[in-house]
Amino acid sequence: MIAFDNTEVAFAHKTDKELKKARFLFKTIGSPTVANLGMAMVNAGLKLKLPIKGLIKSTVFNHFCGGESMDECSITMDKLAQYGVHSLLDYSVEGKAGENDFNRCSKMVKKTITKANGTDHIPFAVFKVTGVFRFELLEKIQNKEKLTEEEKKEYQRAYNRVDSICKKGFHVGVPVMIDAEESWIQDAIDDLVNEMMAKYNKEQAIIYNTIQMYRHDRLEFLKKCHQKSQDEGYFIGMKVVRGAYMEKERERAAEKGYPSPIQPDKEATDRDYNLAIQYCIENYHGINLCAGTHNEYSSLYMTQMMDKHQIDKTNPKVYGAQLLGMSDNISFNLAKAGYNVVKYVPFGPVADVMPYLIRRAEENTSISGQTGRELMLIQKEIGRRKSVNN
């Protein structure tokens, strides 16, 4: 059985200095008060154009991001590759809403596809639909509101951006993952992704959708997607995650008076997550799976299902995935055991990736035990190294 508490394997890629910096970072974001105050000050500093970019880059940015450009990410990705961990370049610029920004994002995602095509340790590309598509337009489409003539033209331009990214992945054979987003635009995204899968996944799963299992309807959605693909003759790719918008979802449901799409408790989320892993692996001939999780049991369960169904550890139809800077004990121990593992490596200008970094800080602060686990493992490895060197 894989030992996820093996810190020697988990942190072999980190120097003593890097480990101590990580310890300081997780101690800082482990305090909700300090984390919230720090992020508020950072945002204010950036808006006021104070000279704090260097401080951000040398601390939280360097821990959770690969660099400001693809080239800057190379050092991180090469180091991960030395330990059998693959990389997924994620252009994490958010909060943009103009056509120029959408076109820039589309071009950047295509560049990551080109990079992946020429690099063995980059197996996928990824993007968010709202990186190339206006949020409010997706919302209007989901609500089945009538579009103006200008909005119809805008929709076609946005659709073409999504299609051109998927087509690029198809032509060079690089799978493209499309991230999940808020429930009030997710149906519109799902329809778009299903269309792309039907178009480009005739021979293999090139286009992947993402399902957030903290939603109570996603297990059924997975099964319906699989049935549709069987009926219409194409493969599906699924990235399965627990999710990233839970508090926002609950607040909006309460504010607008509709039933919350969120599971009643964590146990229900964990149950459906593992059932989704099981369903994908049981049907791996038609479904490619990327299990995005920081949960040790779910990661172990993935390997157990693979063993049960005699799926080779290196079969490209099954990957585990974690975010850069988190759960190295899972990523590196899985890789050491021979399984396919990919780390999300976000990149982009420091100021533009702040929404991503804030989510990481909030995630580590709010998820029960997340920061404590990271800290405990880091401290354990620091202690192990001291005892070895003494």
Coordinates of N, CA, C and O in Angstrom, one line a residue, residues 73 77 80 85-92 112 116 121-127 175-177 179 239 290 321-322 324 341-347:
C73 N 8.2 28.8 -16.1 CA 7.7 27.6 -15.5 C 8.6 26.4 -15.8 O 8.5 25.3 -15.1
M77 N 8.8 22.7 -13.9 CA 8.3 21.5 -14.6 C 9.4 20.5 -14.7 O 9.2 19.3 -14.6
L80 N 9.9 18.7 -11.4 CA 8.9 17.7 -11.2 C 9.1 16.5 -12.0 O 8.9 15.4 -11.5
V85 N 6.7 13.2 -11.9 CA 5.5 14.0 -11.8 C 5.3 14.9 -13.0 O 6.2 15.7 -13.4
H86 N 4.2 14.7 -13.7 CA 4.0 15.5 -14.9 C 3.4 16.9 -14.6 O 3.0 17.1 -13.4
S87 N 3.4 17.8 -15.6 CA 2.9 19.1 -15.3 C 1.7 19.5 -16.3 O 1.7 18.9 -17.4
L88 N 0.9 20.4 -15.8 CA -0.2 20.9 -16.7 C -0.2 22.4 -16.6 O -0.4 23.0 -15.5
L89 N 0.2 23.1 -17.7 CA 0.4 24.5 -17.7 C -1.0 25.2 -17.6 O -1.9 24.9 -18.5
D90 N -1.3 26.0 -16.6 CA -2.6 26.6 -16.4 C -2.4 28.1 -16.4 O -2.0 28.7 -15.5
Y91 N -2.9 28.7 -17.6 CA -2.8 30.2 -17.6 C -3.9 30.7 -16.7 O -5.1 30.7 -17.1
S92 N -3.5 31.2 -15.5 CA -4.5 31.5 -14.5 C -4.9 32.9 -14.3 O -5.2 33.4 -13.2
T112 N 0.1 26.8 -24.9 CA 0.4 25.7 -23.9 C 0.1 24.4 -24.6 O 0.8 23.4 -24.3
A116 N 2.9 21.5 -24.9 CA 2.6 20.2 -24.4 C 2.9 19.2 -25.5 O 3.4 18.1 -25.3
H121 N 6.6 15.4 -20.6 CA 6.0 15.5 -19.2 C 4.9 16.5 -19.1 O 4.5 16.9 -18.0
I122 N 4.3 17.0 -20.2 CA 3.1 17.8 -20.2 C 2.0 17.1 -20.9 O 1.9 17.3 -22.2
P123 N 1.2 16.3 -20.3 CA 0.2 15.5 -21.0 C -1.1 16.1 -21.4 O -1.8 15.6 -22.2
F124 N -1.4 17.3 -20.8 CA -2.7 18.0 -21.1 C -2.5 19.5 -21.2 O -1.5 20.0 -20.9
A125 N -3.6 20.1 -21.7 CA -3.8 21.5 -21.6 C -5.1 21.8 -20.9 O -5.9 20.9 -20.7
V126 N -5.3 23.0 -20.4 CA -6.5 23.3 -19.6 C -6.9 24.8 -19.8 O -6.0 25.6 -20.1
F127 N -8.2 25.0 -19.8 CA -8.6 26.4 -19.7 C -10.0 26.5 -19.1 O -10.7 25.5 -19.0
P175 N -4.7 16.2 -25.2 CA -6.0 16.4 -24.5 C -6.2 17.8 -23.9 O -5.2 18.3 -23.3
V176 N -7.4 18.3 -23.9 CA -7.7 19.6 -23.4 C -8.8 19.5 -22.3 O -9.9 19.0 -22.6
M177 N -8.5 19.9 -21.1 CA -9.4 19.9 -20.0 C -10.1 21.2 -19.9 O -9.4 22.3 -19.9
D179 N -12.3 23.5 -17.4 CA -12.7 23.6 -16.0 C -14.1 23.8 -15.7 O -14.9 24.4 -16.6
K239 N -12.6 15.1 -15.7 CA -11.8 15.5 -14.6 C -12.8 15.6 -13.4 O -13.8 16.3 -13.5
C290 N -9.4 11.9 -15.0 CA -8.3 12.7 -14.2 C -8.9 12.9 -12.9 O -9.9 13.7 -12.8
A321 N -4.3 14.0 -10.0 CA -3.9 15.4 -10.2 C -4.0 16.2 -8.9 O -5.0 16.0 -8.1
Q322 N -3.0 17.0 -8.6 CA -3.0 17.9 -7.5 C -2.5 19.3 -8.0 O -1.8 19.4 -9.0
L324 N 0.0 22.6 -7.7 CA 1.3 22.9 -7.3 C 1.3 23.6 -6.0 O 0.5 24.4 -5.7
V341 N 0.7 10.9 -12.6 CA 0.3 12.0 -11.7 C 0.7 13.3 -12.5 O 1.7 13.4 -13.1
V342 N -0.2 14.3 -12.4 CA 0.0 15.6 -13.0 C -0.2 16.7 -11.9 O -1.1 16.6 -11.1
K343 N 0.7 17.7 -11.9 CA 0.6 18.9 -11.1 C 0.1 20.0 -11.9 O 0.6 20.3 -13.0
Y344 N -1.0 20.7 -11.5 CA -1.4 22.0 -12.1 C -0.3 23.0 -11.8 O 0.0 23.3 -10.7
V345 N 0.2 23.6 -12.9 CA 1.3 24.6 -12.7 C 0.7 25.9 -13.3 O 0.8 26.2 -14.5
P346 N 0.1 26.8 -12.4 CA -0.4 28.0 -12.8 C 0.7 29.0 -13.2 O 1.7 29.0 -12.6
F347 N 0.3 29.9 -14.2 CA 1.3 31.0 -14.5 C 0.5 32.2 -15.0 O -0.6 32.1 -15.4

